[in-house]
Coordinates of C-alpha atoms (C1' of nucleotides) in Angstrom, one line a residue:
Chain A
M1 CA -0.4 -13.7 -12.8
E2 CA -0.2 -11.8 -16.0
K3 CA -2.2 -12.5 -19.1
P4 CA -0.3 -12.7 -22.4
E5 CA -2.8 -10.4 -24.1
D6 CA -2.3 -7.8 -21.5
L7 CA 1.4 -8.1 -22.1
A8 CA 1.1 -7.4 -25.8
R9 CA -1.4 -4.6 -25.1
T10 CA 1.0 -2.9 -22.7
M11 CA 3.9 -3.2 -25.1
T12 CA 1.9 -1.4 -27.8
L13 CA 1.0 1.3 -25.2
L14 CA 4.7 1.6 -24.3
W15 CA 5.7 2.1 -27.9
R16 CA 2.6 4.1 -28.8
R17 CA 4.5 7.0 -30.3
T18 CA 6.4 4.7 -32.6
L19 CA 3.5 2.6 -33.5
G20 CA 0.7 5.1 -33.8
S21 CA -2.8 4.2 -32.8
P22 CA -4.0 1.4 -35.1
Q23 CA -7.4 1.0 -33.5
G24 CA -10.7 0.9 -35.3
T25 CA -12.5 4.1 -34.7
R26 CA -15.9 2.8 -33.7
G27 CA -17.5 3.6 -30.4
P28 CA -17.6 6.8 -28.4
K29 CA -14.5 8.9 -28.3
Q30 CA -12.3 8.6 -25.3
R31 CA -12.7 11.6 -22.9
V32 CA -9.0 11.7 -22.1
S33 CA -5.8 10.2 -23.6
V34 CA -3.5 7.5 -22.4
D35 CA -0.8 10.1 -22.0
E36 CA -3.1 12.0 -19.6
V37 CA -3.8 8.9 -17.7
I38 CA -0.1 8.2 -17.3
R39 CA 0.6 11.8 -16.3
A40 CA -2.2 11.7 -13.8
G41 CA -0.7 8.5 -12.4
I42 CA 2.7 10.1 -12.1
A43 CA 1.2 13.1 -10.3
V44 CA -0.6 10.8 -7.8
A45 CA 2.6 8.7 -7.2
D46 CA 4.7 11.9 -6.8
A47 CA 2.2 13.1 -4.2
D48 CA 1.4 10.0 -2.2
G49 CA 4.0 7.4 -3.0
L50 CA 3.4 4.0 -4.6
P51 CA 1.8 2.2 -1.7
A52 CA -0.9 4.9 -1.6
F53 CA -1.1 5.0 -5.3
S54 CA -4.6 3.9 -6.3
M55 CA -6.6 3.6 -9.5
R56 CA -9.4 5.6 -7.8
K57 CA -7.1 8.6 -7.2
V58 CA -6.0 8.5 -10.9
A59 CA -9.7 8.5 -12.0
D60 CA -10.6 11.3 -9.6
R61 CA -7.8 13.4 -10.9
L62 CA -9.1 13.0 -14.5
G63 CA -12.8 13.5 -13.6
L64 CA -13.5 9.9 -14.6
K65 CA -15.0 7.1 -12.5
L66 CA -12.9 4.3 -11.3
M67 CA -13.7 1.6 -13.8
S68 CA -13.2 3.8 -16.8
I69 CA -9.4 3.7 -16.2
Y70 CA -9.4 0.1 -17.1
T71 CA -10.4 1.0 -20.7
Y72 CA -7.1 2.9 -21.1
V73 CA -4.7 0.5 -19.4
P74 CA -5.0 -3.2 -18.4
G75 CA -4.4 -2.7 -14.7
R76 CA -2.5 -1.1 -11.9
S77 CA 0.9 -2.7 -12.4
E78 CA 0.8 -2.1 -16.2
L79 CA 0.0 1.5 -15.6
I80 CA 3.0 1.8 -13.3
G81 CA 5.2 0.3 -16.0
L82 CA 4.0 2.9 -18.4
M83 CA 4.7 5.6 -15.8
V84 CA 8.2 4.4 -15.3
D85 CA 9.1 4.6 -19.0
E86 CA 7.4 8.0 -19.2
V87 CA 9.5 9.3 -16.4
I88 CA 12.7 8.0 -17.9
G89 CA 12.0 10.0 -21.0
E90 CA 11.1 13.1 -19.0
V91 CA 14.5 14.8 -19.0
P92 CA 16.4 14.3 -22.2
H93 CA 19.8 12.7 -22.0
P94 CA 22.4 15.4 -22.5
P95 CA 25.1 14.7 -25.0
H96 CA 28.3 13.4 -23.4
R97 CA 31.1 15.9 -22.8
G98 CA 34.5 15.7 -21.2
D99 CA 36.5 12.6 -20.2
W100 CA 35.1 9.3 -19.1
R101 CA 35.0 10.4 -15.5
A102 CA 32.9 13.4 -16.2
R103 CA 30.6 11.4 -18.4
L104 CA 30.0 8.7 -15.8
E105 CA 29.4 11.3 -13.1
G106 CA 26.8 12.7 -15.4
V107 CA 25.1 9.3 -15.8
A108 CA 25.0 8.8 -12.1
R109 CA 23.8 12.3 -11.3
H110 CA 21.1 11.9 -13.9
Q111 CA 19.8 8.8 -12.2
W112 CA 20.2 10.4 -8.7
D113 CA 18.2 13.5 -9.7
E114 CA 15.5 11.3 -11.3
C115 CA 15.1 9.2 -8.2
H116 CA 14.6 12.4 -6.1
R117 CA 12.2 13.9 -8.6
H118 CA 10.1 10.7 -8.4
P119 CA 10.8 8.9 -5.2
W120 CA 8.4 6.1 -6.0
L121 CA 10.7 4.8 -8.8
L122 CA 12.7 2.8 -6.2
Q123 CA 9.4 1.3 -4.9
V124 CA 8.6 -0.3 -8.2
E125 CA 8.9 -4.0 -8.2
S126 CA 7.4 -5.4 -11.4
S127 CA 7.4 -9.1 -12.0
R128 CA 8.6 -8.4 -15.6
P129 CA 10.8 -5.5 -16.6
W130 CA 9.0 -3.6 -19.4
I131 CA 11.1 -2.9 -22.5
G132 CA 10.0 0.6 -23.4
P133 CA 11.4 3.2 -25.7
H134 CA 12.9 5.5 -23.1
G135 CA 14.4 2.6 -21.2
C136 CA 16.2 1.5 -24.3
D137 CA 17.4 5.0 -25.0
R138 CA 18.7 5.2 -21.5
Y139 CA 20.8 2.0 -21.8
E140 CA 22.3 3.2 -25.1
W141 CA 23.2 6.5 -23.6
Q142 CA 24.8 5.0 -20.5
L143 CA 26.9 2.7 -22.6
A144 CA 28.0 5.6 -24.8
A145 CA 29.6 7.2 -21.6
V146 CA 32.2 4.4 -21.4
E147 CA 32.6 3.6 -25.1
G148 CA 36.1 3.9 -26.6
E149 CA 38.0 3.7 -23.3
G150 CA 39.5 0.2 -24.0
L151 CA 36.9 -1.7 -21.9
S152 CA 35.6 -5.0 -23.2
D153 CA 31.9 -5.1 -24.1
L154 CA 31.3 -7.1 -20.9
D155 CA 33.2 -4.7 -18.7
M156 CA 31.3 -1.8 -20.2
D157 CA 28.0 -3.4 -19.1
Q158 CA 29.5 -4.2 -15.7
V159 CA 30.7 -0.6 -15.1
I160 CA 27.2 0.8 -16.0
T161 CA 25.5 -1.7 -13.8
M162 CA 27.8 -0.9 -10.9
I163 CA 27.1 2.8 -11.2
A164 CA 23.4 2.2 -11.4
N165 CA 23.3 -0.2 -8.5
F166 CA 25.3 2.2 -6.3
T167 CA 23.2 5.2 -7.2
A168 CA 20.0 3.3 -6.6
G169 CA 21.2 2.2 -3.1
A170 CA 22.4 5.7 -2.2
A171 CA 19.2 7.3 -3.5
R172 CA 17.2 4.9 -1.5
S173 CA 19.0 5.9 1.7
S174 CA 18.5 9.5 0.8
I175 CA 14.8 9.2 0.1
L176 CA 14.2 7.2 3.2
A177 CA 16.0 9.8 5.3
R178 CA 14.0 12.6 3.7
R179 CA 10.7 10.8 4.4
T180 CA 11.7 10.3 7.9
V181 CA 12.0 14.1 8.6
E182 CA 9.1 15.0 6.4
D183 CA 6.1 12.8 6.8
S184 CA 6.4 10.8 9.9
G185 CA 3.7 12.4 11.9
I186 CA 5.9 12.5 15.0
S187 CA 8.3 15.3 15.7
D188 CA 12.0 14.9 16.4
V189 CA 11.3 16.0 20.0
E190 CA 8.6 13.5 20.6
W191 CA 10.8 10.8 19.0
W192 CA 13.7 11.5 21.4
E193 CA 11.4 11.9 24.3
A194 CA 10.1 8.4 23.7
N195 CA 13.4 6.8 22.8
A196 CA 16.0 8.5 25.1
P197 CA 14.9 7.0 28.4
I198 CA 15.0 3.5 27.0
L199 CA 18.2 4.0 25.1
E200 CA 19.9 5.3 28.3
K201 CA 18.7 2.3 30.2
V202 CA 19.8 -0.1 27.6
M203 CA 23.1 1.3 26.4
P204 CA 25.7 1.3 29.2
P205 CA 28.5 3.9 28.6
G206 CA 31.2 2.2 26.6
A207 CA 29.0 -0.5 25.2
Y208 CA 29.4 0.8 21.6
P209 CA 32.8 2.5 21.6
L210 CA 33.3 2.9 17.8
S211 CA 29.6 3.8 17.2
G212 CA 29.8 6.4 19.9
R213 CA 33.0 8.0 18.6
V214 CA 32.1 7.9 14.9
G215 CA 28.5 8.7 15.5
T216 CA 29.4 11.8 17.4
A217 CA 31.9 13.0 14.8
A218 CA 29.4 12.4 12.0
G219 CA 26.6 14.1 13.9
E220 CA 28.6 17.2 14.6
E221 CA 29.8 17.4 10.9
Y222 CA 26.4 16.7 9.3
N223 CA 24.2 18.3 11.9
A224 CA 22.0 15.3 11.3
V225 CA 22.2 11.6 11.6
S226 CA 23.4 11.3 8.0
D227 CA 24.2 13.4 4.9
P228 CA 22.9 11.5 2.0
D229 CA 24.1 13.8 -0.7
R230 CA 27.6 13.8 0.7
S231 CA 27.6 10.1 1.0
F232 CA 26.6 9.9 -2.7
R233 CA 29.5 12.1 -3.8
F234 CA 32.0 10.3 -1.6
G235 CA 30.9 6.8 -2.8
L236 CA 30.8 7.9 -6.4
D237 CA 34.4 9.3 -6.2
R238 CA 35.7 6.1 -4.7
L239 CA 33.8 4.1 -7.4
L240 CA 35.3 6.2 -10.2
D241 CA 38.8 5.8 -8.6
G242 CA 38.2 2.1 -8.8
V243 CA 37.2 2.4 -12.5
E244 CA 40.4 4.3 -13.1
V245 CA 42.4 1.5 -11.6
L246 CA 40.7 -0.9 -14.0
L247 CA 41.3 1.3 -17.0
R248 CA 45.0 1.7 -16.1
A249 CA 45.4 -2.1 -15.7
N250 CA 43.7 -2.6 -19.1
R251 CA 46.0 -0.1 -20.8
R252 CA 49.1 -1.7 -19.2
E253 CA 48.1 -5.1 -20.5
H254 CA 47.6 -3.7 -24.0
R255 CA 51.1 -2.2 -23.9
I256 CA 52.6 -5.5 -22.8
R257 CA 50.9 -7.2 -25.7
G258 CA 52.3 -4.6 -28.0
V259 CA 49.0 -3.0 -28.9
E260 CA 49.2 0.6 -29.9
E261 CA 47.7 3.4 -27.8
P262 CA 46.4 6.7 -29.0
Chain B
M1 CA 0.8 8.9 11.8
E2 CA 2.5 7.2 14.7
K3 CA 1.4 7.6 18.3
P4 CA 4.2 8.3 20.9
E5 CA 3.0 5.6 23.2
D6 CA 3.3 3.0 20.4
L7 CA 6.8 4.3 19.8
A8 CA 7.9 3.7 23.4
R9 CA 6.1 0.3 23.5
T10 CA 7.9 -0.8 20.3
M11 CA 11.3 0.3 21.8
T12 CA 10.7 -1.8 24.9
L13 CA 9.8 -4.7 22.6
L14 CA 12.9 -4.2 20.5
W15 CA 15.1 -4.3 23.7
R16 CA 13.0 -6.9 25.4
R17 CA 16.0 -9.2 26.0
T18 CA 17.9 -6.5 27.8
L19 CA 15.0 -5.0 29.6
G20 CA 13.2 -8.1 30.7
S21 CA 9.4 -8.1 30.9
P22 CA 8.3 -5.6 33.4
Q23 CA 4.6 -6.1 33.0
G24 CA 1.9 -6.5 35.6
T25 CA 1.0 -10.2 35.8
R26 CA -2.8 -9.8 35.9
G27 CA -5.1 -11.2 33.3
P28 CA -4.9 -14.4 31.3
K29 CA -1.5 -15.7 30.2
Q30 CA -0.6 -15.0 26.6
R31 CA -1.0 -18.1 24.4
V32 CA 2.2 -17.4 22.5
S33 CA 5.2 -15.1 22.9
V34 CA 6.3 -12.0 21.2
D35 CA 9.2 -13.9 19.8
E36 CA 6.9 -16.4 18.2
V37 CA 4.8 -13.6 16.7
I38 CA 8.0 -12.1 15.2
R39 CA 9.2 -15.4 13.9
A40 CA 5.8 -16.1 12.4
G41 CA 5.9 -12.7 10.7
I42 CA 9.4 -13.5 9.3
A43 CA 8.1 -16.8 7.9
V44 CA 5.1 -15.1 6.2
A45 CA 7.3 -12.4 4.7
D46 CA 9.9 -14.9 3.5
A47 CA 7.1 -16.9 1.8
D48 CA 5.0 -14.1 0.4
G49 CA 7.0 -10.9 0.3
L50 CA 6.1 -7.7 2.1
P51 CA 3.2 -6.5 0.0
A52 CA 1.4 -9.8 0.7
F53 CA 2.4 -9.8 4.3
S54 CA -0.8 -9.5 6.4
M55 CA -1.7 -9.6 10.0
R56 CA -4.2 -12.3 9.3
K57 CA -1.6 -14.6 7.9
V58 CA 0.5 -14.1 10.9
A59 CA -2.4 -14.9 13.1
D60 CA -3.4 -18.0 11.1
R61 CA 0.1 -19.3 11.4
L62 CA 0.0 -19.1 15.2
G63 CA -3.5 -20.5 15.6
L64 CA -4.8 -17.1 16.8
K65 CA -7.5 -14.9 15.4
L66 CA -6.6 -11.7 13.6
M67 CA -7.2 -9.2 16.3
S68 CA -5.3 -11.0 19.0
I69 CA -2.0 -10.1 17.3
Y70 CA -2.7 -6.5 18.3
T71 CA -2.2 -7.5 21.9
Y72 CA 1.4 -8.5 21.2
V73 CA 2.5 -5.7 18.9
P74 CA 1.0 -2.2 18.2
G75 CA 0.5 -2.7 14.5
R76 CA 1.7 -3.9 11.2
S77 CA 4.6 -1.5 10.7
E78 CA 5.9 -1.9 14.2
L79 CA 5.9 -5.7 13.8
I80 CA 7.9 -5.3 10.6
G81 CA 10.4 -3.2 12.6
L82 CA 10.8 -5.9 15.1
M83 CA 11.2 -8.5 12.3
V84 CA 14.0 -6.5 10.8
D85 CA 16.0 -6.3 14.0
E86 CA 15.4 -10.0 14.6
V87 CA 16.7 -10.9 11.2
I88 CA 19.8 -8.7 11.6
G89 CA 20.7 -10.7 14.7
E90 CA 20.0 -14.0 13.1
V91 CA 23.5 -14.8 11.9
P92 CA 26.2 -13.7 14.4
H93 CA 28.8 -11.3 13.1
P94 CA 32.0 -13.3 12.6
P95 CA 35.1 -11.8 14.2
H96 CA 37.1 -9.8 11.7
R97 CA 40.1 -11.6 10.1
G98 CA 42.7 -10.6 7.5
D99 CA 43.4 -7.2 6.1
W100 CA 41.0 -4.4 5.7
R101 CA 40.1 -5.6 2.2
A102 CA 39.0 -9.1 3.4
R103 CA 37.2 -7.5 6.3
L104 CA 35.2 -5.2 4.1
E105 CA 34.4 -8.0 1.7
G106 CA 33.1 -9.9 4.7
V107 CA 30.8 -7.0 5.7
A108 CA 29.4 -6.7 2.2
R109 CA 29.0 -10.4 1.7
H110 CA 27.2 -10.6 5.1
Q111 CA 24.6 -8.0 4.0
W112 CA 24.3 -9.6 0.5
D113 CA 23.5 -13.0 2.0
E114 CA 21.1 -11.5 4.4
C115 CA 19.2 -9.7 1.7
H116 CA 18.9 -13.0 -0.2
R117 CA 17.8 -14.9 2.8
H118 CA 15.0 -12.4 3.5
P119 CA 14.3 -10.6 0.2
W120 CA 11.6 -8.5 1.9
L121 CA 14.3 -6.5 3.8
L122 CA 14.8 -4.2 0.8
Q123 CA 11.0 -3.6 0.7
V124 CA 10.9 -2.2 4.2
E125 CA 10.2 1.6 4.2
S126 CA 9.5 2.6 7.8
S127 CA 8.8 6.2 8.5
R128 CA 11.3 6.1 11.4
P129 CA 14.3 3.8 11.6
W130 CA 14.0 1.7 14.7
I131 CA 17.1 1.6 17.0
G132 CA 17.3 -2.0 18.0
P133 CA 20.0 -4.1 19.7
H134 CA 21.0 -6.0 16.6
G135 CA 21.1 -2.9 14.4
C136 CA 23.4 -1.3 16.9
D137 CA 25.7 -4.3 17.0
R138 CA 25.7 -4.4 13.3
Y139 CA 27.0 -0.8 13.0
E140 CA 29.7 -1.4 15.6
W141 CA 30.8 -4.5 13.8
Q142 CA 30.9 -2.7 10.4
L143 CA 33.0 0.1 11.8
A144 CA 35.4 -2.4 13.4
A145 CA 36.2 -3.6 9.9
V146 CA 37.8 -0.2 9.0
E147 CA 39.2 0.8 12.4
G148 CA 42.9 1.4 12.6
E149 CA 43.6 2.0 8.9
G150 CA 44.3 5.7 9.2
L151 CA 40.8 6.9 8.2
S152 CA 39.2 9.8 9.9
D153 CA 36.1 9.0 11.9
L154 CA 34.0 10.6 9.2
D155 CA 35.6 8.6 6.4
M156 CA 35.1 5.4 8.4
D157 CA 31.4 6.2 8.4
Q158 CA 31.4 7.1 4.7
V159 CA 33.2 3.9 3.6
I160 CA 30.7 1.8 5.6
T161 CA 27.8 3.7 4.1
M162 CA 29.2 3.3 0.6
I163 CA 29.6 -0.4 0.9
A164 CA 26.1 -0.7 2.4
N165 CA 24.5 1.4 -0.3
F166 CA 26.2 -0.4 -3.1
T167 CA 25.3 -3.8 -1.7
A168 CA 21.7 -2.8 -1.2
G169 CA 21.5 -1.7 -4.8
A170 CA 23.1 -4.8 -6.2
A171 CA 21.0 -7.1 -4.0
R172 CA 17.9 -5.3 -5.2
S173 CA 18.8 -6.0 -8.8
S174 CA 19.5 -9.6 -8.0
I175 CA 16.3 -10.2 -6.1
L176 CA 14.2 -8.5 -8.8
A177 CA 15.9 -10.7 -11.4
R178 CA 15.2 -13.8 -9.4
R179 CA 11.6 -12.9 -8.9
T180 CA 11.2 -12.3 -12.6
V181 CA 12.2 -15.9 -13.5
E182 CA 10.5 -17.4 -10.5
D183 CA 7.1 -16.1 -9.8
S184 CA 5.9 -14.1 -12.8
G185 CA 3.1 -16.4 -13.9
I186 CA 4.2 -16.1 -17.5
S187 CA 6.8 -18.2 -19.1
D188 CA 9.9 -17.0 -20.9
V189 CA 8.4 -18.3 -24.1
E190 CA 5.1 -16.6 -23.7
W191 CA 7.0 -13.4 -22.8
W192 CA 9.0 -13.5 -26.0
E193 CA 6.1 -14.5 -28.1
A194 CA 4.2 -11.4 -27.0
N195 CA 7.2 -9.1 -27.1
A196 CA 9.2 -10.1 -30.2
P197 CA 6.7 -9.1 -32.9
I198 CA 6.4 -5.6 -31.4
L199 CA 10.1 -5.2 -30.7
E200 CA 10.9 -6.2 -34.3
K201 CA 8.5 -3.7 -35.6
V202 CA 9.7 -1.0 -33.4
M203 CA 13.5 -1.4 -33.4
P204 CA 15.0 -0.9 -36.8
P205 CA 18.3 -2.7 -37.2
G206 CA 21.1 -0.4 -36.1
A207 CA 18.8 1.8 -34.0
Y208 CA 20.7 0.8 -30.8
P209 CA 24.2 0.0 -31.9
L210 CA 25.9 -0.2 -28.5
S211 CA 23.1 -1.9 -26.8
G212 CA 23.0 -4.5 -29.5
R213 CA 26.7 -5.2 -29.4
V214 CA 27.1 -5.2 -25.6
G215 CA 23.7 -6.9 -25.0
T216 CA 24.7 -9.7 -27.3
A217 CA 28.1 -10.1 -25.6
A218 CA 26.6 -10.1 -22.2
G219 CA 23.8 -12.5 -23.1
E220 CA 26.3 -15.0 -24.5
E221 CA 28.5 -14.8 -21.5
Y222 CA 25.8 -14.9 -18.8
N223 CA 23.3 -17.1 -20.7
A224 CA 20.8 -14.7 -19.3
V225 CA 20.0 -11.0 -19.4
S226 CA 22.2 -10.4 -16.4
D227 CA 24.4 -12.1 -13.8
P228 CA 23.7 -10.4 -10.5
D229 CA 26.2 -12.3 -8.5
R230 CA 29.0 -11.5 -10.9
S231 CA 27.9 -7.8 -11.0
F232 CA 28.1 -7.7 -7.2
R233 CA 31.6 -9.1 -7.2
F234 CA 32.8 -6.9 -10.0
G235 CA 31.4 -3.7 -8.4
L236 CA 32.7 -4.6 -5.0
D237 CA 36.2 -5.1 -6.4
R238 CA 36.1 -1.7 -8.1
L239 CA 34.8 -0.2 -4.9
L240 CA 37.6 -1.7 -2.8
D241 CA 40.2 -0.6 -5.3
G242 CA 38.8 2.9 -4.8
V243 CA 39.1 2.5 -1.0
E244 CA 42.7 1.5 -1.5
V245 CA 43.4 4.7 -3.5
L246 CA 42.0 6.6 -0.5
L247 CA 44.0 4.8 2.0
R248 CA 47.2 5.3 0.0
A249 CA 46.5 9.0 -0.3
N250 CA 45.9 9.2 3.4
R251 CA 49.2 7.5 4.2
R252 CA 51.1 9.7 1.8
E253 CA 49.8 12.8 3.4
H254 CA 50.7 11.5 6.8
R255 CA 54.3 10.8 5.6
I256 CA 54.6 14.3 4.2
R257 CA 53.4 15.8 7.5
G258 CA 56.1 13.6 9.2
V259 CA 53.7 11.4 11.0
E260 CA 55.1 7.9 11.9
E261 CA 53.7 4.9 10.2
P262 CA 53.6 1.3 11.6
Chain C
dA1 C1' -31.9 5.4 -43.6
dT2 C1' -31.5 1.5 -40.8
dA3 C1' -29.2 -2.3 -38.6
dA4 C1' -25.1 -4.4 -36.8
dT5 C1' -20.9 -3.8 -34.5
dT6 C1' -17.6 -2.0 -31.7
dT7 C1' -16.2 0.7 -28.0
dT8 C1' -16.6 3.8 -23.8
dC9 C1' -18.2 4.7 -19.4
dC10 C1' -19.5 3.1 -15.2
dG11 C1' -22.6 0.6 -11.3
dT12 C1' -22.3 -3.3 -8.7
dA13 C1' -20.3 -6.9 -6.2
dA14 C1' -16.8 -10.1 -4.5
dG15 C1' -12.9 -10.6 -1.9
dG16 C1' -8.8 -8.7 0.1
dC17 C1' -6.6 -5.4 3.6
dA18 C1' -5.6 -2.6 8.6
dT19 C1' -7.4 -1.4 12.6
dA20 C1' -10.9 1.1 16.0
dC21 C1' -14.0 -0.3 19.5
dG22 C1' -16.2 -2.9 22.8
dG23 C1' -17.6 -7.2 25.1
dA24 C1' -16.8 -11.7 27.4
dG25 C1' -14.0 -14.3 30.0
dT26 C1' -9.7 -15.1 33.0
dT27 C1' -6.3 -14.2 36.3
dT28 C1' -4.2 -11.7 40.0
dA29 C1' -4.1 -8.0 43.7
dA30 C1' -6.5 -5.7 47.2
Chain D
dT1 C1' -14.9 -11.5 47.8
dT2 C1' -14.5 -7.8 44.9
dA3 C1' -12.0 -4.7 41.8
dA4 C1' -8.7 -4.2 38.3
dA5 C1' -6.1 -5.6 34.4
dC6 C1' -5.4 -8.3 30.8
dT7 C1' -6.3 -11.6 26.7
dC8 C1' -8.9 -13.0 22.9
dC9 C1' -11.8 -11.9 19.4
dG10 C1' -16.5 -10.5 16.8
dT11 C1' -18.1 -6.7 14.4
dA12 C1' -17.8 -2.7 11.7
dT13 C1' -15.6 0.9 8.8
dG14 C1' -13.4 2.3 5.1
dC15 C1' -9.9 1.5 2.1
dC16 C1' -8.1 -1.4 -2.1
dT17 C1' -8.2 -4.2 -7.2
dT18 C1' -10.7 -6.1 -10.6
dA19 C1' -14.4 -9.3 -12.9
dC20 C1' -18.8 -8.7 -15.1
dG21 C1' -22.5 -6.8 -17.5
dG22 C1' -25.5 -3.0 -19.0
dA23 C1' -26.5 1.4 -21.3
dA24 C1' -25.3 4.7 -24.5
dA25 C1' -22.5 6.4 -28.4
dA26 C1' -20.2 6.2 -32.7
dT27 C1' -18.9 4.0 -36.8
dT28 C1' -19.5 0.6 -40.6
dA29 C1' -22.4 -2.4 -43.4
dT30 C1' -26.5 -3.0 -45.7

DNA sequence: ATAATTTTCCGTAAGGCATACGGAGTTTAA
DNA sequence: TTAAACTCCGTATGCCTTACGGAAAATTAT
């Protein structure tokens, strides 16, 4: 579905800062820049989400007509790829400080914040992952957080992947919950008024003993049906405890084999 | 954006097995059933994914015309809600066996398999989560996996949420990777032919030392850019190690307080 | 200075989508 | 027998992406 020439063109757009603009200079000047198109795209996606993200809205925001956008980027999905790499580079990766645990927490928190700044990131499903400059920097920075702790190269990759997967899942829950309260055009009251009579009819008392007990406890503690931020911290703590178990096991094995430790 | 009467209607559709069909019997008989509509919807989503899921395709599959579908379900998003609950009930939850670790592994694996059977599940973003019968059963079953291990009600909820979040994130990666090799219309060769010259120009040797080292090791081991199933198992093992740490800490605290243990 | 070339901007149109509305026909209840 | 309720569906509105081609602008070649 994707033409090879579009692929090459998108790659040169992704790496435009490194490559410069090697175009012939004939023809009228462009009224805006690729960067402006990308930033406008991000603004639209931030405001409306990815399903409602349209080329027309990007054009409107720039004072251009719809079809002009296609002289800047090959198409919608390529523009989204460019937006993703742009957003990854938005907040610089802070230098790593503290022990491995603090560093990994930083990596996870960085991704968590990013997902909440641009909730459409988790809606992106490109057929090919684009290899852009900021994505590459990100991976290098993530790996640096676990370098020098005695993990194998493979386990370094696995640990990073695990953190990223968990964070993505938790952020997805969080964003979905936020959308629920924010932009569903129906109020909590209306929602309960419509649901309660049916749920009462359909759930005999004692039908869901554990759900009832736990749901009540959770509801009282959270004052809501869930507390995504808290779930993120809880899960991350357990995950890092698990990493600690792995690191300890590695160190023990090294000692048995007679390898020196710092 | 959602009308209250549609909400109530969808709830009675969700719980149709429990409620029966309390409709007046006037007018022509329906040519198909709601269940058939839902199953047709699932078939379409399985085949084409959620973005390409359309009411017209559902109608075509049932031998009906487009607008007739709207006499069965209020609209597209409500139909998707019904499809989700249907799919959750598709494979019965097996009774829990073994220790807590085996049980939680079963819970995670159940969700993992489900996501791969119906990859569109992770594309669903409803404004309101529908409370359906199978979803309720699922939560009860998940909680039963950690009941009786000395966790507080709140921590039971947190542990389940954590497993679900991680599994969702890992499954998302897995499904994205699968789609990349399967249905992007461009071959691996074409992809590299378009990317390699630019990447060579743009990545001086030594620019990404850790990525280079780890990426090479991972590539050789996986024979691919990633191995999602392996990442899932790795992450789940670390996660469960982390739960074990929590359980141990709980037990120690109980002992200090002089509470009996089984 | 003039012609050729390249590039931008954009109008139009094709083909997809959800769904609001209303009409025709069918079945049951009054 | 008539009124009501319900199903099926044709039509229309208003979104969406993107292929194609034309007009105008800016540079390069002559």
